[in-house]
CSV table of C-alpha atoms (C1' of nucleotides) in Angstrom, one decimal:
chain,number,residue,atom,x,y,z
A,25,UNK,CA,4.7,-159.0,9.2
A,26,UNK,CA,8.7,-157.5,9.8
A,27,UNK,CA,6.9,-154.3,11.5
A,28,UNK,CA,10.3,-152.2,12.2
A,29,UNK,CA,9.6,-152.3,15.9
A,30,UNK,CA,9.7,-149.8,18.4
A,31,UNK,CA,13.6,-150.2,18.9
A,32,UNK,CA,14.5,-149.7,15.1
A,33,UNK,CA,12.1,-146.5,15.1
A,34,UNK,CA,14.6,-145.3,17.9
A,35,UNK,CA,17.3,-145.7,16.0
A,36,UNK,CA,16.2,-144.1,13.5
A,37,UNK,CA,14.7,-141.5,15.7
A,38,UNK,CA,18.1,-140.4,17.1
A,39,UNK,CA,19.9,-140.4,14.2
A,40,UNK,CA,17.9,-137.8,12.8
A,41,UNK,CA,18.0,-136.0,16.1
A,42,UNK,CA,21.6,-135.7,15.8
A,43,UNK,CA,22.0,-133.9,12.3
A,44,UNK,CA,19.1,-131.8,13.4
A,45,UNK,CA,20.5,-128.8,13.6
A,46,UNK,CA,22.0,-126.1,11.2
A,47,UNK,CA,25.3,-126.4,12.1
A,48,UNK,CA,26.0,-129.7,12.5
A,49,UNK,CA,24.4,-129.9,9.0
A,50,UNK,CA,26.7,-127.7,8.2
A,51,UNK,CA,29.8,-129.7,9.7
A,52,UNK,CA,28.1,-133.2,7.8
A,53,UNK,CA,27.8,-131.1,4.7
A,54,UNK,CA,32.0,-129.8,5.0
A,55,UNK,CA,32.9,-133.1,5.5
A,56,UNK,CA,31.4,-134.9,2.3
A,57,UNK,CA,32.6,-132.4,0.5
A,58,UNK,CA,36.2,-132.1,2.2
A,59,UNK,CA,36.3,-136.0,3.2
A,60,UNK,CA,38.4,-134.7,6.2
A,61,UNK,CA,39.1,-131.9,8.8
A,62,UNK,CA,40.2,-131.0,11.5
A,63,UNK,CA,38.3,-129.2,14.6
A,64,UNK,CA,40.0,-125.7,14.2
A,65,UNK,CA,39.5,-125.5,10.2
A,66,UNK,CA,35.0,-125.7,11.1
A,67,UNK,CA,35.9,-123.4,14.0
A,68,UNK,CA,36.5,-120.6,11.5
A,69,UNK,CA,34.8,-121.9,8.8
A,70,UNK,CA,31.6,-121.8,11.7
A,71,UNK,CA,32.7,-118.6,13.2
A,72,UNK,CA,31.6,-120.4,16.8
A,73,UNK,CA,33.3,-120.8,19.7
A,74,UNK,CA,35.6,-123.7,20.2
A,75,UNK,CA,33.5,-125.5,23.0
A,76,UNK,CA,30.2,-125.1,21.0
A,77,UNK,CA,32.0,-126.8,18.0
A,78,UNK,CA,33.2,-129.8,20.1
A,79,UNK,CA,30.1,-130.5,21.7
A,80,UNK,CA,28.3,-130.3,18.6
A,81,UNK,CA,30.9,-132.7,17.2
A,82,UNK,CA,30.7,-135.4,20.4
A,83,UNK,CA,26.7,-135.4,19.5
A,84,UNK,CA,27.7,-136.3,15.8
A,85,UNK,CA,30.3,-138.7,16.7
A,86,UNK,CA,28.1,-140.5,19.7
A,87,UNK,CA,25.4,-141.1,17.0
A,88,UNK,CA,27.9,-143.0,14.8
A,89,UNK,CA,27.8,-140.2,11.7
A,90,UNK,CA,31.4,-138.9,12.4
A,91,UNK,CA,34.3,-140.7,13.5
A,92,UNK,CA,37.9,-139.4,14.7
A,93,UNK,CA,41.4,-140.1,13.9
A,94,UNK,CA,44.3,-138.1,15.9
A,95,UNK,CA,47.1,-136.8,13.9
A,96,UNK,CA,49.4,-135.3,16.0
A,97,UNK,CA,48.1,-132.4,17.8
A,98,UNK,CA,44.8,-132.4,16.0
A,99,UNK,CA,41.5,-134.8,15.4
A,100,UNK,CA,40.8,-135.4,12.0
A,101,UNK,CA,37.1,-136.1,11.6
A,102,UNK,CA,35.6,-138.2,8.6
A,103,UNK,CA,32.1,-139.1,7.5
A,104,UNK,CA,31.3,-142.3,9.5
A,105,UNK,CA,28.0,-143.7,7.9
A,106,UNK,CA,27.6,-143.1,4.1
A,107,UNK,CA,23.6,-143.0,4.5
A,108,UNK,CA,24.6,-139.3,5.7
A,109,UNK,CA,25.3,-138.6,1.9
A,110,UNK,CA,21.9,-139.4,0.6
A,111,UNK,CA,20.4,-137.7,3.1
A,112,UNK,CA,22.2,-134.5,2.6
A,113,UNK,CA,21.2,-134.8,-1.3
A,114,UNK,CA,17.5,-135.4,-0.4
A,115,UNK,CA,17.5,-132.8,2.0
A,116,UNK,CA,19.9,-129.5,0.7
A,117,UNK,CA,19.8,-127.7,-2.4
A,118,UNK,CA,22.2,-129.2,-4.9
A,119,UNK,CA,25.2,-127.3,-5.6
A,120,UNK,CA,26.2,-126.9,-9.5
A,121,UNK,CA,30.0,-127.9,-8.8
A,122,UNK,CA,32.0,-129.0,-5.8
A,123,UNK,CA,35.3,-127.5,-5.8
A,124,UNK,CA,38.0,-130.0,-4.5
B,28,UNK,CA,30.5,-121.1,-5.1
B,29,UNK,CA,26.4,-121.6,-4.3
B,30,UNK,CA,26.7,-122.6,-0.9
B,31,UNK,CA,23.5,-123.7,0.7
B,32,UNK,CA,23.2,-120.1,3.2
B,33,UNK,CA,22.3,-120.5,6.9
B,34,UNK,CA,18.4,-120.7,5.5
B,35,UNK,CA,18.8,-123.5,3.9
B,36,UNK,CA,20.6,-125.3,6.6
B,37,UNK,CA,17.6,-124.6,9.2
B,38,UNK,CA,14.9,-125.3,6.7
B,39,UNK,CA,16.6,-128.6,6.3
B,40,UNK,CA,17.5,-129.0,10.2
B,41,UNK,CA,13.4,-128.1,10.9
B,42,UNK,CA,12.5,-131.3,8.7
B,43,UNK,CA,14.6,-133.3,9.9
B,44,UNK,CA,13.6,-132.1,13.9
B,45,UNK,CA,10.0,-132.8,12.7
B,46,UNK,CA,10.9,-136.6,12.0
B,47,UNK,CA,13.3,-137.0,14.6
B,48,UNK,CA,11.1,-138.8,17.4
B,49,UNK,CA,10.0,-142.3,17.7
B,50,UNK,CA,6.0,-141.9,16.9
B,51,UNK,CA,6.6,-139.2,14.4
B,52,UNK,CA,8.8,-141.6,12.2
B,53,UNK,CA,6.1,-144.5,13.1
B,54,UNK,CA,3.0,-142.2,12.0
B,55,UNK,CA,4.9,-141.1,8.7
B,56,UNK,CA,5.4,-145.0,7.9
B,57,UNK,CA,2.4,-145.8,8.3
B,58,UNK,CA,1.1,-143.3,6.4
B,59,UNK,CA,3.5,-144.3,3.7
B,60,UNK,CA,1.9,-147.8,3.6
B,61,UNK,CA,-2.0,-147.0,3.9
B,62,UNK,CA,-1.4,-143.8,2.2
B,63,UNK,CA,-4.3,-142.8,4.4
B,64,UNK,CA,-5.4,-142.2,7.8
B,65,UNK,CA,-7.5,-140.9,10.1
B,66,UNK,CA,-6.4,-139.5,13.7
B,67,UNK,CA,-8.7,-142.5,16.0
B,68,UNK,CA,-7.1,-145.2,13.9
B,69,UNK,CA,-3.5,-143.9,14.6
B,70,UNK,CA,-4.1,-143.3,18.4
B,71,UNK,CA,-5.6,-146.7,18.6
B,72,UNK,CA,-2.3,-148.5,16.6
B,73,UNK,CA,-0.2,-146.3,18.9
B,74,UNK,CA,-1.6,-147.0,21.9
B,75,UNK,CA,-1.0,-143.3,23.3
B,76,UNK,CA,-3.8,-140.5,24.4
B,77,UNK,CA,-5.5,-138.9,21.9
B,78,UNK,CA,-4.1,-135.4,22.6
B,79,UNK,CA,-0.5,-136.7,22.8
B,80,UNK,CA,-1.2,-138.2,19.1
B,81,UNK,CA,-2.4,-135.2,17.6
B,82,UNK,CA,0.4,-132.8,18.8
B,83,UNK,CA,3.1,-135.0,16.9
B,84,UNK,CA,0.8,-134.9,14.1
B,85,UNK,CA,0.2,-131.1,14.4
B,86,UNK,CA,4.1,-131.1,14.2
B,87,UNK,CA,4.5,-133.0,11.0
B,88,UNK,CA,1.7,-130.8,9.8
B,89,UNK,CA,3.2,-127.7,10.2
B,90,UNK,CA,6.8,-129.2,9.1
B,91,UNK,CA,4.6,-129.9,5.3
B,92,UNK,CA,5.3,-133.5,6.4
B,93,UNK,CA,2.0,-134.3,6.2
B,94,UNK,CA,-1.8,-132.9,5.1
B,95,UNK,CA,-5.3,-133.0,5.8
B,96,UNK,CA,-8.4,-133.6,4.6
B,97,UNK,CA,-11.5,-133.8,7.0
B,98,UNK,CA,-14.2,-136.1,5.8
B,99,UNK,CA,-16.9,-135.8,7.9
B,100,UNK,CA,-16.2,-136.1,11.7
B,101,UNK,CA,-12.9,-137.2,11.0
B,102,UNK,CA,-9.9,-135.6,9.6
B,103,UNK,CA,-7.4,-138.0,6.9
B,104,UNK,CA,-4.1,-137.4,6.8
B,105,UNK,CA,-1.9,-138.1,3.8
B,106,UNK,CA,2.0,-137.9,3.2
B,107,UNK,CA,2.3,-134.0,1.6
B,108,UNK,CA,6.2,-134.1,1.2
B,109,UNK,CA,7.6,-137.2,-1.2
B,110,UNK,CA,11.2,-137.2,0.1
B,111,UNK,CA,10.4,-138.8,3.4
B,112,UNK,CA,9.5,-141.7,1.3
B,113,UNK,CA,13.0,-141.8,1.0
B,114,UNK,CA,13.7,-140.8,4.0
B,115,UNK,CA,12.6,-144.0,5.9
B,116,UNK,CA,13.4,-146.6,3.4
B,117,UNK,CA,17.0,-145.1,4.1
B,118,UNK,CA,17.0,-144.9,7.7
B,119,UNK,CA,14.4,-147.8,8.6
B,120,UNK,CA,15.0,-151.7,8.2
B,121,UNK,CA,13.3,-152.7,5.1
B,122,UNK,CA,10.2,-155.2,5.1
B,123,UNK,CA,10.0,-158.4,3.5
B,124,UNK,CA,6.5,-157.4,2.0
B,125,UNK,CA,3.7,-154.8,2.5
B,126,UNK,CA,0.6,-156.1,2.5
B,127,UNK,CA,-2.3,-154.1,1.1
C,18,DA,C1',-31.3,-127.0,19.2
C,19,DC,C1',-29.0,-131.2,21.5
C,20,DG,C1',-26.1,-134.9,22.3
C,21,DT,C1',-22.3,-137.4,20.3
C,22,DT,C1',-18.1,-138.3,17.9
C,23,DA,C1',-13.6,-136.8,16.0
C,24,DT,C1',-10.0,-133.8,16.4
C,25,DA,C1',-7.4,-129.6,18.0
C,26,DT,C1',-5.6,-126.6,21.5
C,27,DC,C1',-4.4,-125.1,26.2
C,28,DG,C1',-1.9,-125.4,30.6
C,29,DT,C1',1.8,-127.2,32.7
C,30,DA,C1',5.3,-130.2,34.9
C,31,DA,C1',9.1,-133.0,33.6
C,32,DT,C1',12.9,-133.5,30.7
C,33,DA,C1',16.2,-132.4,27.0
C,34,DT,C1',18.9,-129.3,24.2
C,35,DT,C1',21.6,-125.3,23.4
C,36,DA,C1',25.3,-122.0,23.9
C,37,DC,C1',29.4,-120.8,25.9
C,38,DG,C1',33.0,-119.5,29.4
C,39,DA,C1',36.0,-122.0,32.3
C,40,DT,C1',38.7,-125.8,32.9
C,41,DA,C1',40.9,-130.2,31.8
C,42,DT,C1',43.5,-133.4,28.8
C,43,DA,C1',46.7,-134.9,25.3
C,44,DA,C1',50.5,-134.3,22.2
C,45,DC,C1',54.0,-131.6,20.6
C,46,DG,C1',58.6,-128.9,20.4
C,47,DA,C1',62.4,-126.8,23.0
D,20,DT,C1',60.1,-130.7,32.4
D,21,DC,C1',57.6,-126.5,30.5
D,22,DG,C1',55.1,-123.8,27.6
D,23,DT,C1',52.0,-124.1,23.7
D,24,DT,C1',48.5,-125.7,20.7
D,25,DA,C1',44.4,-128.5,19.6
D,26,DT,C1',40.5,-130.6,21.4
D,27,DA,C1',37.2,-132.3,25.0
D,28,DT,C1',34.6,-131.9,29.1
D,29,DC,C1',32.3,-129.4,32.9
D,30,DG,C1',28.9,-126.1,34.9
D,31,DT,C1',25.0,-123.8,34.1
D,32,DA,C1',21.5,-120.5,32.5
D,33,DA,C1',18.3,-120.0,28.8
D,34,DT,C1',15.3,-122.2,25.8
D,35,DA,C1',12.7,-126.0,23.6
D,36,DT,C1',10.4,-130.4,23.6
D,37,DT,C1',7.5,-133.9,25.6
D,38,DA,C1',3.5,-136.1,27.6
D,39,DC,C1',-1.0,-135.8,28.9
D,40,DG,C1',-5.4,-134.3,31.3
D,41,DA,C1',-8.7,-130.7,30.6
D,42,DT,C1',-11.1,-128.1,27.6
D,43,DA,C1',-12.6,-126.2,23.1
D,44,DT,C1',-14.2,-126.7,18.3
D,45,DA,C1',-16.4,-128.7,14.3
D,46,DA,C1',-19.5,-131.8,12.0
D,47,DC,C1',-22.8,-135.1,12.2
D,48,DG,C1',-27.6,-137.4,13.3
D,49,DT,C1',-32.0,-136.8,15.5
DNA sequence: ACGTTATATCGTAATATTACGATATAACGA
DNA sequence: TCGTTATATCGTAATATTACGATATAACGT
């Protein structure tokens, strides 16, 4: 039988929950391509308010899809589960070349 | 550069939303296995009140999740959108074997 | 036309999410 | 130690989602 049971469809249900939303899409999305940034960089690259950023960023992070890594005065974030990847290609229109 | 724009990000964000919740994801896979369903069926596997049922249904309906087909009295819904095939063998524990 | 079955929609209370200014924290350089 | 920069958290108002009983609709058999 193996049903996926009610805790698995949880899981799943709040990991979707978290990239749910066009700008932390948008952040995942940076971050493939990028590998690595820091919070002030998607700031601008948003055009968003510093707070809204952050929170949107603790709501990736407490999901497991980002994680963090201080350097100095800033947080560097980086892609935290790989399964983000594939969604982001089933999901977004391709791009024809990724600079850098 | 062809970014994806802001349109594509909250196209892709309204899928995902449509997915994002426990029954929805459970409803979708089961559809993926039977291929086909009717509403009484689901509500019974689900265990939840009819309405309740076929308002997350309504939701993955007008997401283009899902689509119908009324035969008769009842109404048989089918998977309309092949990626979420995908989309669940990525995000939900694999089975051993489907039967039927 | 009438009762029955299957499904959808409405009304609404409870809960969750969002946006964002204000404030806090942590690390740096002087 | 102090001021500054980068980031996180708090408070909260606005908005959205959820669950579900009550009611509506649509198709069937008689």
């Amino acid at each position: 039988m193996n049903e996926p049971d009610f805790k698995s469809y949880t899981a799943a249900a709040e990991m979707l929950k978290a990239l749910a939303h066009p700008v932390r899409l948008c952040i995942v999305r940076g971050l493939l391509q990028k590998k690595q940034c820091n919070v002030s960089y998607m700031q601008e690259c948003l055009n968003l308010p510093q707070s809204t950023v952050s929170q949107h960023l603790q709501k990736l992070r407490s999901a497991g899809i980002v994680e963090t890594e201080r350097s100095g005065l800033e947080i560097k974030y980086t892609i935290a589960d790989e399964r983000v990847k594939q969604l982001i290609v089933l999901l977004l229109p391709k791009e024809d070349a990724i600079y850098e």
